[in-house]
CSV table of C-alpha atoms in Angstrom, one decimal:
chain,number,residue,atom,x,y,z
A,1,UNK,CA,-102.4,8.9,18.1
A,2,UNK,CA,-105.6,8.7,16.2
A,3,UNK,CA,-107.9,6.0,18.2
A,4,UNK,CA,-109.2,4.4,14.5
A,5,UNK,CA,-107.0,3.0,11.9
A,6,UNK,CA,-106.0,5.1,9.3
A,7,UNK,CA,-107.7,4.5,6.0
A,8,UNK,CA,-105.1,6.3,3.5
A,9,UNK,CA,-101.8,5.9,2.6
A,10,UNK,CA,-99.3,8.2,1.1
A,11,UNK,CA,-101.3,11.6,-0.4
A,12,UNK,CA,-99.1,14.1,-2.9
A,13,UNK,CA,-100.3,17.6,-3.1
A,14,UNK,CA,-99.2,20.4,-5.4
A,15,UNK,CA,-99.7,23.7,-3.3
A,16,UNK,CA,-100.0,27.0,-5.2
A,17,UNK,CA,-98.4,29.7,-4.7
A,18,UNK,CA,-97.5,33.2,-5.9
A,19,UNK,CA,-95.3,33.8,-8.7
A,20,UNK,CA,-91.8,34.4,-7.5
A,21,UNK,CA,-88.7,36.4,-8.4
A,22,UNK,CA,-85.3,37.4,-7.9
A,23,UNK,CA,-84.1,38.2,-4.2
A,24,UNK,CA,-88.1,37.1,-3.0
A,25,UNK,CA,-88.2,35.4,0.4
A,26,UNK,CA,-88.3,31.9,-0.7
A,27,UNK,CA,-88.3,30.2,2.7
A,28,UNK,CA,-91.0,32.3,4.2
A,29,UNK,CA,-93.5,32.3,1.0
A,30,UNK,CA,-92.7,28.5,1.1
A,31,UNK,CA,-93.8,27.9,4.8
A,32,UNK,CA,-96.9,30.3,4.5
A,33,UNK,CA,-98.1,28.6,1.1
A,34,UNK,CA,-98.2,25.5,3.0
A,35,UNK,CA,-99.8,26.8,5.9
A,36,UNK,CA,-102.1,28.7,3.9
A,37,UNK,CA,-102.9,25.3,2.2
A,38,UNK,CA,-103.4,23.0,4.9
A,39,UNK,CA,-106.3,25.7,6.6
A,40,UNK,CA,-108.1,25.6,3.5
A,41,UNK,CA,-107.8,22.2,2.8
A,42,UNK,CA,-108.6,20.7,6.1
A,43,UNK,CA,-105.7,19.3,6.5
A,44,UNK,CA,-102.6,18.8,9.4
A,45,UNK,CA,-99.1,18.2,8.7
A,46,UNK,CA,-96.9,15.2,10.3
A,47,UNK,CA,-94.4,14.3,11.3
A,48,UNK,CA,-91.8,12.8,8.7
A,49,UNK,CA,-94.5,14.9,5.9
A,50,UNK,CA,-92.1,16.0,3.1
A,51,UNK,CA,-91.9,19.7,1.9
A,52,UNK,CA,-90.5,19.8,-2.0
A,53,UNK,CA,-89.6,23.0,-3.6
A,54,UNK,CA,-89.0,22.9,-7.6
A,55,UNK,CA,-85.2,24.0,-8.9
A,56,UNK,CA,-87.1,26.1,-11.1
A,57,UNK,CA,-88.3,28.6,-8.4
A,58,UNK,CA,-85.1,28.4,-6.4
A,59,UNK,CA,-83.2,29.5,-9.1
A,60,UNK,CA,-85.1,32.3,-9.7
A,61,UNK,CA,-85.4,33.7,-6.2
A,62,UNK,CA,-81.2,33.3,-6.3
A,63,UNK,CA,-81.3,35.0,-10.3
A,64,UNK,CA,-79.2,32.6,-11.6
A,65,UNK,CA,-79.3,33.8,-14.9
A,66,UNK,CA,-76.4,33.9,-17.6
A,67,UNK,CA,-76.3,35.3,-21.4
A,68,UNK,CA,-75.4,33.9,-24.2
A,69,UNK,CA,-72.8,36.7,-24.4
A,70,UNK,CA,-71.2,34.8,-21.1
A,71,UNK,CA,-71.5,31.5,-22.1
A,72,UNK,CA,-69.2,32.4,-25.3
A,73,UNK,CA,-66.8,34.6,-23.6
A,74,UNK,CA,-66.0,31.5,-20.5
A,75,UNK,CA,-65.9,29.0,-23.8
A,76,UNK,CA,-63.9,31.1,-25.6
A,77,UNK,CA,-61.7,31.4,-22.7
A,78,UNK,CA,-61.8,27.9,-21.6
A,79,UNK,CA,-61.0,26.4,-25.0
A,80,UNK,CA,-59.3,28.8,-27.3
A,81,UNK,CA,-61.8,30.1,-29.5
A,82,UNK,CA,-61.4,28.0,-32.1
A,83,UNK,CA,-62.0,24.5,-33.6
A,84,UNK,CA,-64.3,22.7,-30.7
A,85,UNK,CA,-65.6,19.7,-31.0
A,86,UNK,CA,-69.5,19.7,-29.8
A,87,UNK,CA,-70.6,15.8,-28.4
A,88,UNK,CA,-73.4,14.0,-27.6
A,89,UNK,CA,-75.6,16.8,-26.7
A,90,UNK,CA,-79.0,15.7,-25.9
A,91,UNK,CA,-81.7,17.1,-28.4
A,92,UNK,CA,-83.6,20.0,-26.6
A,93,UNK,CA,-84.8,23.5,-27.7
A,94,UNK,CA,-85.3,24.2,-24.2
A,95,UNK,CA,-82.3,22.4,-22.4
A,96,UNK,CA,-80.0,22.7,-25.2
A,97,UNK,CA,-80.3,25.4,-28.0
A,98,UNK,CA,-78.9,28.1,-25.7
A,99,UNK,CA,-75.9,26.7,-24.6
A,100,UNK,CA,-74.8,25.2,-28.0
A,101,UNK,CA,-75.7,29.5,-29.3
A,102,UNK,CA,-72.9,30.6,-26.6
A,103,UNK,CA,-70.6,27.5,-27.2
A,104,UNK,CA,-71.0,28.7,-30.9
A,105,UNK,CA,-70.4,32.4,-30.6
A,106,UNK,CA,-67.0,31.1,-28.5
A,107,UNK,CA,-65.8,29.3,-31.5
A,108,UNK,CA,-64.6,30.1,-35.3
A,109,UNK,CA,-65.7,26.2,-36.1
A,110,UNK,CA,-67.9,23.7,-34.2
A,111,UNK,CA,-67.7,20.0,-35.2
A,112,UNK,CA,-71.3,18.5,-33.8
A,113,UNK,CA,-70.8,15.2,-32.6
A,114,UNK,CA,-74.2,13.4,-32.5
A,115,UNK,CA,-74.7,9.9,-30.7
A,116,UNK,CA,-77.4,7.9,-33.0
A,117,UNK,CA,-80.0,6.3,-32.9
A,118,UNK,CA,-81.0,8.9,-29.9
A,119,UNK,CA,-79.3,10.9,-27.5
A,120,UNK,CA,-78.4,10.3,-23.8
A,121,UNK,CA,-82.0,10.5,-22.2
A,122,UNK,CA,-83.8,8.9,-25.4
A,123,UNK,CA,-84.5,11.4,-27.9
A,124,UNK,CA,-84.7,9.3,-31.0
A,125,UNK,CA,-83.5,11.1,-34.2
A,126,UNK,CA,-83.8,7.4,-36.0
A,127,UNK,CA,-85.7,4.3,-35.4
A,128,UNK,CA,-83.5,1.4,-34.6
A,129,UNK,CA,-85.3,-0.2,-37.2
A,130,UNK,CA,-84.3,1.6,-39.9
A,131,UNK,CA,-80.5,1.4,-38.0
A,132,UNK,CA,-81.3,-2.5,-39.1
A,133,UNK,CA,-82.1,-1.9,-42.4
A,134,UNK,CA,-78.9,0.1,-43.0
A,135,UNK,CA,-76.8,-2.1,-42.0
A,136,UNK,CA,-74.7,0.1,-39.9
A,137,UNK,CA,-73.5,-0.7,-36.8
A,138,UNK,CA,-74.0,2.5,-34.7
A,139,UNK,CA,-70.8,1.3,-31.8
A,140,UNK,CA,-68.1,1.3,-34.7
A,141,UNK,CA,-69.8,3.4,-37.6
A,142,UNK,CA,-69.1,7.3,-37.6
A,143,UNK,CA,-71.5,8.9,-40.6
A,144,UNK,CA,-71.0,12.2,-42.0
A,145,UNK,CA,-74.1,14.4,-42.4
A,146,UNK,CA,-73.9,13.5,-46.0
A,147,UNK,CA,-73.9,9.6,-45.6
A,148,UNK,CA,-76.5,10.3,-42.7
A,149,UNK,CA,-78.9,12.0,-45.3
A,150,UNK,CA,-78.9,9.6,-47.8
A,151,UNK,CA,-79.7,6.7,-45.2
A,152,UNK,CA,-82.0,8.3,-42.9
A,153,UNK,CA,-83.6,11.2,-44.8
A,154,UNK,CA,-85.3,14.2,-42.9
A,155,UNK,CA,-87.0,12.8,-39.9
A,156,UNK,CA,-88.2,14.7,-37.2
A,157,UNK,CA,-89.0,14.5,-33.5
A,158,UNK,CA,-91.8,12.7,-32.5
A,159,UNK,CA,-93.3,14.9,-29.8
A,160,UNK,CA,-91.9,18.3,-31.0
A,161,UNK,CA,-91.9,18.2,-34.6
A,162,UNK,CA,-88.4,19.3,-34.8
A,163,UNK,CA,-85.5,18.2,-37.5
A,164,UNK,CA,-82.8,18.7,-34.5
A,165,UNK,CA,-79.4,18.1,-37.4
A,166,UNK,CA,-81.1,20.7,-39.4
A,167,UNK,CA,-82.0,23.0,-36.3
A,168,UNK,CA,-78.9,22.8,-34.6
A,169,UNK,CA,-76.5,23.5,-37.8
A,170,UNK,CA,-78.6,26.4,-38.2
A,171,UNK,CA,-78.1,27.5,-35.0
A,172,UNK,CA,-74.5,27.3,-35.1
A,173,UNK,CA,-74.6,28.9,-38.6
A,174,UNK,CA,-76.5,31.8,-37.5
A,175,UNK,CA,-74.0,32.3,-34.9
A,176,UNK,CA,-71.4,32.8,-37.1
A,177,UNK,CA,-69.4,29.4,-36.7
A,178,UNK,CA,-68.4,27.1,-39.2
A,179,UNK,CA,-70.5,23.7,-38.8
A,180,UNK,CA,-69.6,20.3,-39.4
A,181,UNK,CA,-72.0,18.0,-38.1
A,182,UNK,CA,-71.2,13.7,-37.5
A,183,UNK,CA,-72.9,10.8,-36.0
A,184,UNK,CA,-71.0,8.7,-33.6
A,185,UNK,CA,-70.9,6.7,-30.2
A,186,UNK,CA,-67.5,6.1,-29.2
A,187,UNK,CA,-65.8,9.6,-28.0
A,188,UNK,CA,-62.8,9.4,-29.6
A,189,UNK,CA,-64.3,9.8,-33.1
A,190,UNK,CA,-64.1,13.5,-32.6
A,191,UNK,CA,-60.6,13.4,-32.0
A,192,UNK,CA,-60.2,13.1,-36.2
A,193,UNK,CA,-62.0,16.7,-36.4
A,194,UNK,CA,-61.0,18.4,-33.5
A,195,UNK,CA,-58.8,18.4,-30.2
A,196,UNK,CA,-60.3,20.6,-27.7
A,197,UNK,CA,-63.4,19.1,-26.9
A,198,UNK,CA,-67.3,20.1,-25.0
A,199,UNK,CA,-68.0,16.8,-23.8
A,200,UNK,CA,-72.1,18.1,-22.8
A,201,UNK,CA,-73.4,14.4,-22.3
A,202,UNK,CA,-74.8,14.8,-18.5
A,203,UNK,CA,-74.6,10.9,-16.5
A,204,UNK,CA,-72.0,9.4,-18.3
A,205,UNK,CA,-70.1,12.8,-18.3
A,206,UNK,CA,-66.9,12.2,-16.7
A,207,UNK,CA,-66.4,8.5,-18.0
A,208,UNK,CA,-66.7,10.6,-21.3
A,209,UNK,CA,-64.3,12.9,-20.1
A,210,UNK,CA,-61.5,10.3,-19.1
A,211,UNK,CA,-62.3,8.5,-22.5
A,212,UNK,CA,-61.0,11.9,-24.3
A,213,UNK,CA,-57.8,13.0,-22.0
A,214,UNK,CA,-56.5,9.5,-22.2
A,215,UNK,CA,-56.7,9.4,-26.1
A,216,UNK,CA,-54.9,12.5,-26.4
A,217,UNK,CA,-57.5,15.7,-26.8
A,218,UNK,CA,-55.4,18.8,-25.9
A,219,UNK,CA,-58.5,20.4,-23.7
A,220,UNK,CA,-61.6,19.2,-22.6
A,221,UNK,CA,-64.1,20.6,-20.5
A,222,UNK,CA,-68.0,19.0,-19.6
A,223,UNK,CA,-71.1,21.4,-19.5
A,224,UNK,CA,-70.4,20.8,-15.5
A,225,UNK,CA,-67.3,22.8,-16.3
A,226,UNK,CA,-68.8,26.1,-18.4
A,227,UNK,CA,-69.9,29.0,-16.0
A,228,UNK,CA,-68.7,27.7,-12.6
A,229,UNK,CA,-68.0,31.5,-11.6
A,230,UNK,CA,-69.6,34.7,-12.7
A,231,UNK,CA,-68.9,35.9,-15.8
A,232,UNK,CA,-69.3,39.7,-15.9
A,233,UNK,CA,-72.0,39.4,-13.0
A,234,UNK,CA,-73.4,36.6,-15.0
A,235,UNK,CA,-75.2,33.4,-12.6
A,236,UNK,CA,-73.0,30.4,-12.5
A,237,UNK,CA,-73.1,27.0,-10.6
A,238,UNK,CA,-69.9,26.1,-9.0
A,239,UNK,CA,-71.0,22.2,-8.9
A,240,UNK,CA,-72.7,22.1,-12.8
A,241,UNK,CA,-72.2,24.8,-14.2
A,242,UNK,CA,-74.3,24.8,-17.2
A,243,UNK,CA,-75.7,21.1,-16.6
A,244,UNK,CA,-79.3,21.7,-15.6
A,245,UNK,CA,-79.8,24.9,-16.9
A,246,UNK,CA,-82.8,25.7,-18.9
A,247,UNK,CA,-83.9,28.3,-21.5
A,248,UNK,CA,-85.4,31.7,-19.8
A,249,UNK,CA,-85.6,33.7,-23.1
A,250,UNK,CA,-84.2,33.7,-26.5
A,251,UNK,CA,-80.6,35.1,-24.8
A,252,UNK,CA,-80.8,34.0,-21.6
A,253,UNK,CA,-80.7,30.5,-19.6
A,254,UNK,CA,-81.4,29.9,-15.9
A,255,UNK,CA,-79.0,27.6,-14.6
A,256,UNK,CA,-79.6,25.0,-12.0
A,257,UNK,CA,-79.5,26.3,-8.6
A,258,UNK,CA,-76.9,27.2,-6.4
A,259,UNK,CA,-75.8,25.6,-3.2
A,260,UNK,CA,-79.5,25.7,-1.2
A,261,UNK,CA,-78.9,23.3,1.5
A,262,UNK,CA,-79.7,26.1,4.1
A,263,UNK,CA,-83.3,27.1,2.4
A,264,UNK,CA,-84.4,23.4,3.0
A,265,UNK,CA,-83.2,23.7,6.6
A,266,UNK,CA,-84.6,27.4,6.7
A,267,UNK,CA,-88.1,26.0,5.7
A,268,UNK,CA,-88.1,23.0,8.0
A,269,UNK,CA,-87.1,25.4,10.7
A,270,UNK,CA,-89.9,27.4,10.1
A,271,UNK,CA,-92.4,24.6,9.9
A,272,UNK,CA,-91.4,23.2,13.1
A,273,UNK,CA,-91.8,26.6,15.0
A,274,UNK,CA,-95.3,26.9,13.2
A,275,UNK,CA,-96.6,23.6,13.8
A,276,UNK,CA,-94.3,22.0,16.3
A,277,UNK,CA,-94.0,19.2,13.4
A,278,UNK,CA,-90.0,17.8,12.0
A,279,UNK,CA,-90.8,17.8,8.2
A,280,UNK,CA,-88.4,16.9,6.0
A,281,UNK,CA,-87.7,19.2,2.5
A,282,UNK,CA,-85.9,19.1,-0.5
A,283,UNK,CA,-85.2,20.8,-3.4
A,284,UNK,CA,-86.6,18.6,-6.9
A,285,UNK,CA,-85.9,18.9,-10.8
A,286,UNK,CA,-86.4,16.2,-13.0
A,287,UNK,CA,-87.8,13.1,-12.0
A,288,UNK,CA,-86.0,9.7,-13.2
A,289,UNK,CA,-88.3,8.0,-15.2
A,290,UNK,CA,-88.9,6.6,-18.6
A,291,UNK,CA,-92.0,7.3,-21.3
A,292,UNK,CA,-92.9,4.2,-23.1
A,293,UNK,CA,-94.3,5.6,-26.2
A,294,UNK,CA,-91.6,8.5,-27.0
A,295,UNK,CA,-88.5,5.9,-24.7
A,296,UNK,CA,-87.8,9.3,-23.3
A,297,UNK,CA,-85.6,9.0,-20.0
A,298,UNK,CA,-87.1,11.9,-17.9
A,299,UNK,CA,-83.7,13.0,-16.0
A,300,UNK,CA,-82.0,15.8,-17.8
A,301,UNK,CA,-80.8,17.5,-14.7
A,302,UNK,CA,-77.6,16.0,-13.3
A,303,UNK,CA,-79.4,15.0,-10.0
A,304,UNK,CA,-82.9,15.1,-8.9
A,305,UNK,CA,-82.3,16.6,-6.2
A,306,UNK,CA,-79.7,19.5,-5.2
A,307,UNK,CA,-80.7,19.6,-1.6
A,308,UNK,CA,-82.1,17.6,0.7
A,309,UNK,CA,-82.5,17.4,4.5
A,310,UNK,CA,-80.9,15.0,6.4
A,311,UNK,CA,-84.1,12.5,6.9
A,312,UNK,CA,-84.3,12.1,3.2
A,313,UNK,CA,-80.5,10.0,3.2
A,314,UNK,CA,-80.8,7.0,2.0
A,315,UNK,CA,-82.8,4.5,0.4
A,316,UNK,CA,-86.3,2.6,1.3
A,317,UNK,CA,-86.4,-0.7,3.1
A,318,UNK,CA,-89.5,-2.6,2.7
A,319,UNK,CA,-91.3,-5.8,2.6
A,320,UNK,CA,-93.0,-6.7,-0.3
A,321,UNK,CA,-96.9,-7.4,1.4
A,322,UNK,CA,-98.0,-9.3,-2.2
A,323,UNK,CA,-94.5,-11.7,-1.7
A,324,UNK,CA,-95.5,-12.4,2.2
A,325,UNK,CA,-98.9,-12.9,1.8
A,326,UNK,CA,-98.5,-15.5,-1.5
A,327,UNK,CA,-95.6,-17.3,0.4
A,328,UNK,CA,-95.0,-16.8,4.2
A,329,UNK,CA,-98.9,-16.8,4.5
A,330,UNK,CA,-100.5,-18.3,1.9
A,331,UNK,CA,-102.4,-20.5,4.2
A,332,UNK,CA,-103.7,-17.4,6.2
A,333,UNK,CA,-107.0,-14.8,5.8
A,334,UNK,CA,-108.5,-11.9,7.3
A,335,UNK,CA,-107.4,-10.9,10.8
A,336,UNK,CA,-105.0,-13.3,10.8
A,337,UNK,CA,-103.0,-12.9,7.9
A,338,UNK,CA,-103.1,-8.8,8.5
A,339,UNK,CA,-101.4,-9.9,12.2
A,340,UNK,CA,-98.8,-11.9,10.7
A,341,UNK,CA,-98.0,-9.4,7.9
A,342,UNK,CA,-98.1,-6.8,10.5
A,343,UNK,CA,-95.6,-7.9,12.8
A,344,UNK,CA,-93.4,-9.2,9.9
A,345,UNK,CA,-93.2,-5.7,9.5
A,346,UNK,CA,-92.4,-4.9,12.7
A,347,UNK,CA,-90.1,-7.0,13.3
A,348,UNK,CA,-87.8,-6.4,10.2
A,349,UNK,CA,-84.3,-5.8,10.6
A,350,UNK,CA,-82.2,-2.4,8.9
A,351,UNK,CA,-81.0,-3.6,5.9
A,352,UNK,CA,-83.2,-5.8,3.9
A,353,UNK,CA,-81.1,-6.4,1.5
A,354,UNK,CA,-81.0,-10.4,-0.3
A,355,UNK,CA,-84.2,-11.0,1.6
A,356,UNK,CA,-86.8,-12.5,-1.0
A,357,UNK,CA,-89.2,-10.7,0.9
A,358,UNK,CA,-87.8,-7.3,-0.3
A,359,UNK,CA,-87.5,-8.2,-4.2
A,360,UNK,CA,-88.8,-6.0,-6.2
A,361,UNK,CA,-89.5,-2.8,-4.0
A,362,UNK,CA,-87.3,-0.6,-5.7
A,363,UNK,CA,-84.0,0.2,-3.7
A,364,UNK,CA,-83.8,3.9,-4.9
A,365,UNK,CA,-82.5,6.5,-3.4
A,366,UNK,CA,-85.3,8.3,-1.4
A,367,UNK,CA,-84.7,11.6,-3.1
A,368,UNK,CA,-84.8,10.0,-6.5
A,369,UNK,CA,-88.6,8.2,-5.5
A,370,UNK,CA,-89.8,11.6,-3.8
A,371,UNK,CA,-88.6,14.3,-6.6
A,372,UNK,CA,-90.3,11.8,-9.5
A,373,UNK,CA,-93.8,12.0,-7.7
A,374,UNK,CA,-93.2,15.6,-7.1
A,375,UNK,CA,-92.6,16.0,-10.6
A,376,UNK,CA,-95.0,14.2,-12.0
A,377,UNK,CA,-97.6,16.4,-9.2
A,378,UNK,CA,-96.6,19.7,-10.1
A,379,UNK,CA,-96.1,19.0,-14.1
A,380,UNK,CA,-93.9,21.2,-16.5
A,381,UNK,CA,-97.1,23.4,-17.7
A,382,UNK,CA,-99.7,25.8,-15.7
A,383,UNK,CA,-100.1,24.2,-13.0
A,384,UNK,CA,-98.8,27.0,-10.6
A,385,UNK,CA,-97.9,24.2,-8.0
A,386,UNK,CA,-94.1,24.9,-7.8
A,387,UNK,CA,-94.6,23.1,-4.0
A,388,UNK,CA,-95.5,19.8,-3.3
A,389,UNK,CA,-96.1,18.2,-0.4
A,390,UNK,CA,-96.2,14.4,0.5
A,391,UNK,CA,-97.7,13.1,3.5
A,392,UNK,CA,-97.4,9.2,4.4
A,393,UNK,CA,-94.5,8.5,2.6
A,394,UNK,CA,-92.9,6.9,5.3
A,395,UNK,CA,-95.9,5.1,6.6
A,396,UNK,CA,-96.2,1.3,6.3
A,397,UNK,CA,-99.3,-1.3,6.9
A,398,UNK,CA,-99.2,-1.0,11.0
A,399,UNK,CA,-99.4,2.5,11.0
């Protein structure tokens, strides 16, 4: 035990490391990065420290790669290769363009089905304000791309600049489909254009799903249900199939990874016959967070994380130090009040749950808290920090 208190809480750090690839040794470069890290930072890992690894690079080292070519031919074989209805796809050139290109080559006609005013994580293609001024009433209302035109215009995305109706009939154009695009929130709109059916919403997914088999649709399958086995030596995703995935080049996605619960044990393995330290490690995508400005709902994975180790179960259960200290002890200072909040702490029982004192601390599931700081550490740009590691997450005031 260190003989003075301990002046810092919980510390993130992005650690770099070299570029990986297909069949590298992710476990090993993993361990040594952080090891590498730690000697030339000055630093000593802990007990309890956490050990993230980004989807991205774990998919990579697997090559979970697929075509466009294999996206089409497990549509075309799923569905029939004809009329398919296309719905609530969320508005991404990187998460979506791809798939809808292989959805479209497995198909003489898609009917696009978009929810309005924005899709399922907050991609706004019209201002709810201007939703008031039309006087529709986006739960009831389907709108043909005509009728959508002439009371919305051409508006584009806010951050990317992009008219995503124009850009995604295009798309399907250019594959050589037949487009028809709508606007509509209740599923079973589409069931007046088409009866085999991508539902490619990603949290609300198999709610969707019911929705559609109970009104009648002939065949439906979610994104979770495209690519689950190889496809010509294609990747795949047995669990999500093409949820997750993410554009690689302009033929190619990398899909979410495979089943990598041994990697996180393989690396905490390792780090506890390096250092004689238990860290725990997970595997991170997304976080699950909201922006303010663009009301963008972070989470475009399926789940945060895809694999965890066993210490990372379960959700937090705290006090809330502000609550004790402006009710419990509002009469106390100093020494004094630090002793009493200290062994409130102590003495708190396993499941907090209905206790004032716990209101507001966030009763997440400690994978979703951890993968969001991770991804907010290592960033979606150059920061060449596909590791992160977080030390003191578990600590609390009497540590």
């Amino acid at each position: 035990m260190d003989t003075q208190e301990r002046r810092v809480g919980t510390v993130s750090r992005g650690i770099r490391c070299p570029i990986i690839r297909q069949g590298d040794d992710l476990a090993s470069i993993v361990t040594e990065s952080v090891l590498l890290a730690a000697e030339s930072d000055g630093f000593s890992l802990r007990d309890r420290d956490v050990i993230s690894v980004t989807e991205s690079v774990v998919a990579r080292s697997q090559g979970n790669y697929a075509s466009v070519d294999s996206i089409a031919k497990d549509v075309k074989a799923k569905l029939g290769g004809g009329t398919v209805g296309v719905i609530f796809p969320i508005l991404s050139r990187n998460r979506f363009a791809i798939c809808l290109r292989g959805i479209a080559k497995g198909a003489k006609k898609v009917v696009l089905m978009l929810s309005y005013p924005s899709d399922e994580v907050g991609n706004c293609l019209v201002s709810m304000d201007k939703i008031d001024e039309s006087g529709v009433n986006p739960y009831s209302d389907v709108l043909s791309l005509e009728k959508y035109r002439e009371l919305f215009g051409y508006g584009v995305h806010e951050f990317t600049g992009v008219d995503y109706v124009a850009y995604y009939g295009d798309l399907i154009k250019s594959c050589g489909a037949e487009v028809e695009i709508i606007f509509a929130n209740q599923a079973k709109a589409i069931l007046n254009y088409a009866d085999h059916i991508i539902n490619c919403d990603i949290h609300t997914r198999k709610r969707t799903k019911r929705i559609l088999l109970e009104a009648g649709a002939k065949v439906v399958c979610s994104l979770d249900d495209i690519l689950t086995s190889s496809v010509d030596g294609s990747g795949y995703n047995e669990k999500y199939g093409l949820l997750g995935s993410n554009k690689a080049t302009e033929d190619t996605i990398k899909l979410f990874p495979r089943e990598c619960k041994g990697l996180v044990l393989d690396i905490q393995e390792r780090i506890l016959k390096a250092t004689g330290k238990h860290v725990e490690v997970m595997v991170y995508g997304d976080g699950a967070f909201k922006d303010p400005q663009g009301k963008i709902w972070e989470l475009a994975d399926p789940v945060v994380s895809p694999a965890f180790t066993d210490g990372l179960i379960g959700t937090p259960n705290e006090l809330k130090l502000k609550y004790l200290a402006d009710n419990d002890y509002k009469d106390l200072s100093g020494e004094a009040l630090k002793k009493a909040i200290s062994e409130s702490i102590k003495a708190k029982n396993g499941n907090l749950k209905g206790n004032m004192a716990s209101q507001g601390t966030t009763p997440r599931q400690l994978t979703d808290l951890i993968g969001s700081l991770c991804d907010l550490t290592s960033g979606s740009g150059d920061k060449g920090t596909p590791v992160v590691l977080v030390q003191g997450y578990f600590d609390n005031y009497t540590n």
